[in-house]
Short mmCIF file of C-alpha atoms in Angstrom, two decimals:
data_model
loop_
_atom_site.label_atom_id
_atom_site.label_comp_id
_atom_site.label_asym_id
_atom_site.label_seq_id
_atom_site.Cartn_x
_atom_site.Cartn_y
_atom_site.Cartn_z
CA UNK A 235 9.10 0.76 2.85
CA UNK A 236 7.49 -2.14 3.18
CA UNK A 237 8.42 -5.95 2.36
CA UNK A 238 5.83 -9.08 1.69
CA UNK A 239 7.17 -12.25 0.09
CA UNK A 240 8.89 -11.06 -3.16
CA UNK A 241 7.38 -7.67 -3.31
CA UNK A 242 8.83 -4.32 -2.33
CA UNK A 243 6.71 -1.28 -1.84
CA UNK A 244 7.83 2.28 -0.89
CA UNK A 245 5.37 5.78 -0.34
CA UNK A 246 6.17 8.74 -1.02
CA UNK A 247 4.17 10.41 1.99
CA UNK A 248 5.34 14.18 0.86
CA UNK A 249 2.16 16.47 0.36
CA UNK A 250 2.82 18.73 -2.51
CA UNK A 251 0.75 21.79 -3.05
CA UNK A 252 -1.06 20.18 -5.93
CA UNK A 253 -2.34 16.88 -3.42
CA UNK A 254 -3.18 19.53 -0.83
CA UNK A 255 -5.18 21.66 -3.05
CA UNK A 256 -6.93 18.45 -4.72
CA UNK A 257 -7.86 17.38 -1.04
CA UNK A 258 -9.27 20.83 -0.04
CA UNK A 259 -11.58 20.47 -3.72
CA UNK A 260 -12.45 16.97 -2.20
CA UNK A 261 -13.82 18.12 1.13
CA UNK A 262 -15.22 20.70 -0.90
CA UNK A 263 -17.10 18.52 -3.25
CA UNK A 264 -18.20 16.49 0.21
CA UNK A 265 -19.60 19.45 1.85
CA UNK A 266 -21.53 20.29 -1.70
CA UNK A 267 -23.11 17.22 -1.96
CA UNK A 268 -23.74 16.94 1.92
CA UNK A 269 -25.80 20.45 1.67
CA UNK A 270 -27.49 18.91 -1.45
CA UNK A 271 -28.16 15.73 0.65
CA UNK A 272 -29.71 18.24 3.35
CA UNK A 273 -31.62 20.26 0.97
CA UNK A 274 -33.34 17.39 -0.13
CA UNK A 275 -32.42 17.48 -3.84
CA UNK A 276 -33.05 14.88 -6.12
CA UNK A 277 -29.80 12.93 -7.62
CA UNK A 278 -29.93 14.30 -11.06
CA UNK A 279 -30.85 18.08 -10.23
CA UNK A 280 -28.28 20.58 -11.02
CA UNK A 281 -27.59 23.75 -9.01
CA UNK A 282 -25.89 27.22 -9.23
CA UNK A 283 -22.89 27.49 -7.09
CA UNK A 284 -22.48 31.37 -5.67
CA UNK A 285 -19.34 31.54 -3.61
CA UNK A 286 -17.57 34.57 -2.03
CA UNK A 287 -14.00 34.56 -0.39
CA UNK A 288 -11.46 36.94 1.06
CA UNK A 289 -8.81 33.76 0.34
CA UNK A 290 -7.07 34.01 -2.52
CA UNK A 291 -5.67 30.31 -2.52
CA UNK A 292 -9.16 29.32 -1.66
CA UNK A 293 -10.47 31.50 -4.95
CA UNK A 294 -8.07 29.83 -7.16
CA UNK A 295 -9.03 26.21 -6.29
CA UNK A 296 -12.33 26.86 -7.02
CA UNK A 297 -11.24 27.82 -10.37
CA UNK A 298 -8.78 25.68 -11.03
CA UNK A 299 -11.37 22.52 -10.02
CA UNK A 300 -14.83 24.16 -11.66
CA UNK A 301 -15.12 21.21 -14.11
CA UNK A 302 -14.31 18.57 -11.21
CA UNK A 303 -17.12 20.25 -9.21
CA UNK A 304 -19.77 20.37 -11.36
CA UNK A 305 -18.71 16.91 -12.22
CA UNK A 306 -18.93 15.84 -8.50
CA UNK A 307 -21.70 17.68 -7.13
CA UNK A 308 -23.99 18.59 -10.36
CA UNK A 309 -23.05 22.10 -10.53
CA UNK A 310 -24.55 23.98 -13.58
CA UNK A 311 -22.71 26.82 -13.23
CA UNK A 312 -19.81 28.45 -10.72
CA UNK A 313 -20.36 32.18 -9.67
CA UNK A 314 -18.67 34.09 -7.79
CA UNK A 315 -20.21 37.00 -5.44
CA UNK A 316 -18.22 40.06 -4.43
CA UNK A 317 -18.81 40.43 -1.26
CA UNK A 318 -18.62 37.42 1.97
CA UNK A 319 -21.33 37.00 3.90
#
């Protein structure tokens, strides 16, 4: 809690499993653009996403944030693989 003049502020610091998967699609959506930065794509190109994983949880935020990634990073299209490499 904090306390400035007339003003009384208080944070809620508990991660719930919805902030904790939003932050993993956020470092996800960093590393996307970062490989797009690397690639040397231009801004307004669009790319296929092929992902594989073993990790269910992992799986289902991928799902659950499709529209927020190709949003983010200018993903045409999500797809995933069967196998990991």
């Amino acid at each position: 809690m904090a306390v400035d003049q007339n003003i009384i502020s208080k944070l809620d610091l508990q991660l719930t499993p919805e902030l904790e998967r939003e932050g993993i699609a956020r470092e996800i959506s960093r590393f996307l653009n970062q490989m797009r930065k690397d690639a040397d794509y231009s801004v307004d190109s669009k790319v296929v996403l092929f992902f594989s994983t073993h990790d269910e949880k992992l799986a289902h935020i991928v799902e659950e944030f499709t529209d927020f990634f190709k949003h983010e990073a200018l993903i045409s299209d999500i797809q995933s693989t069967d196998t990991p490499e």
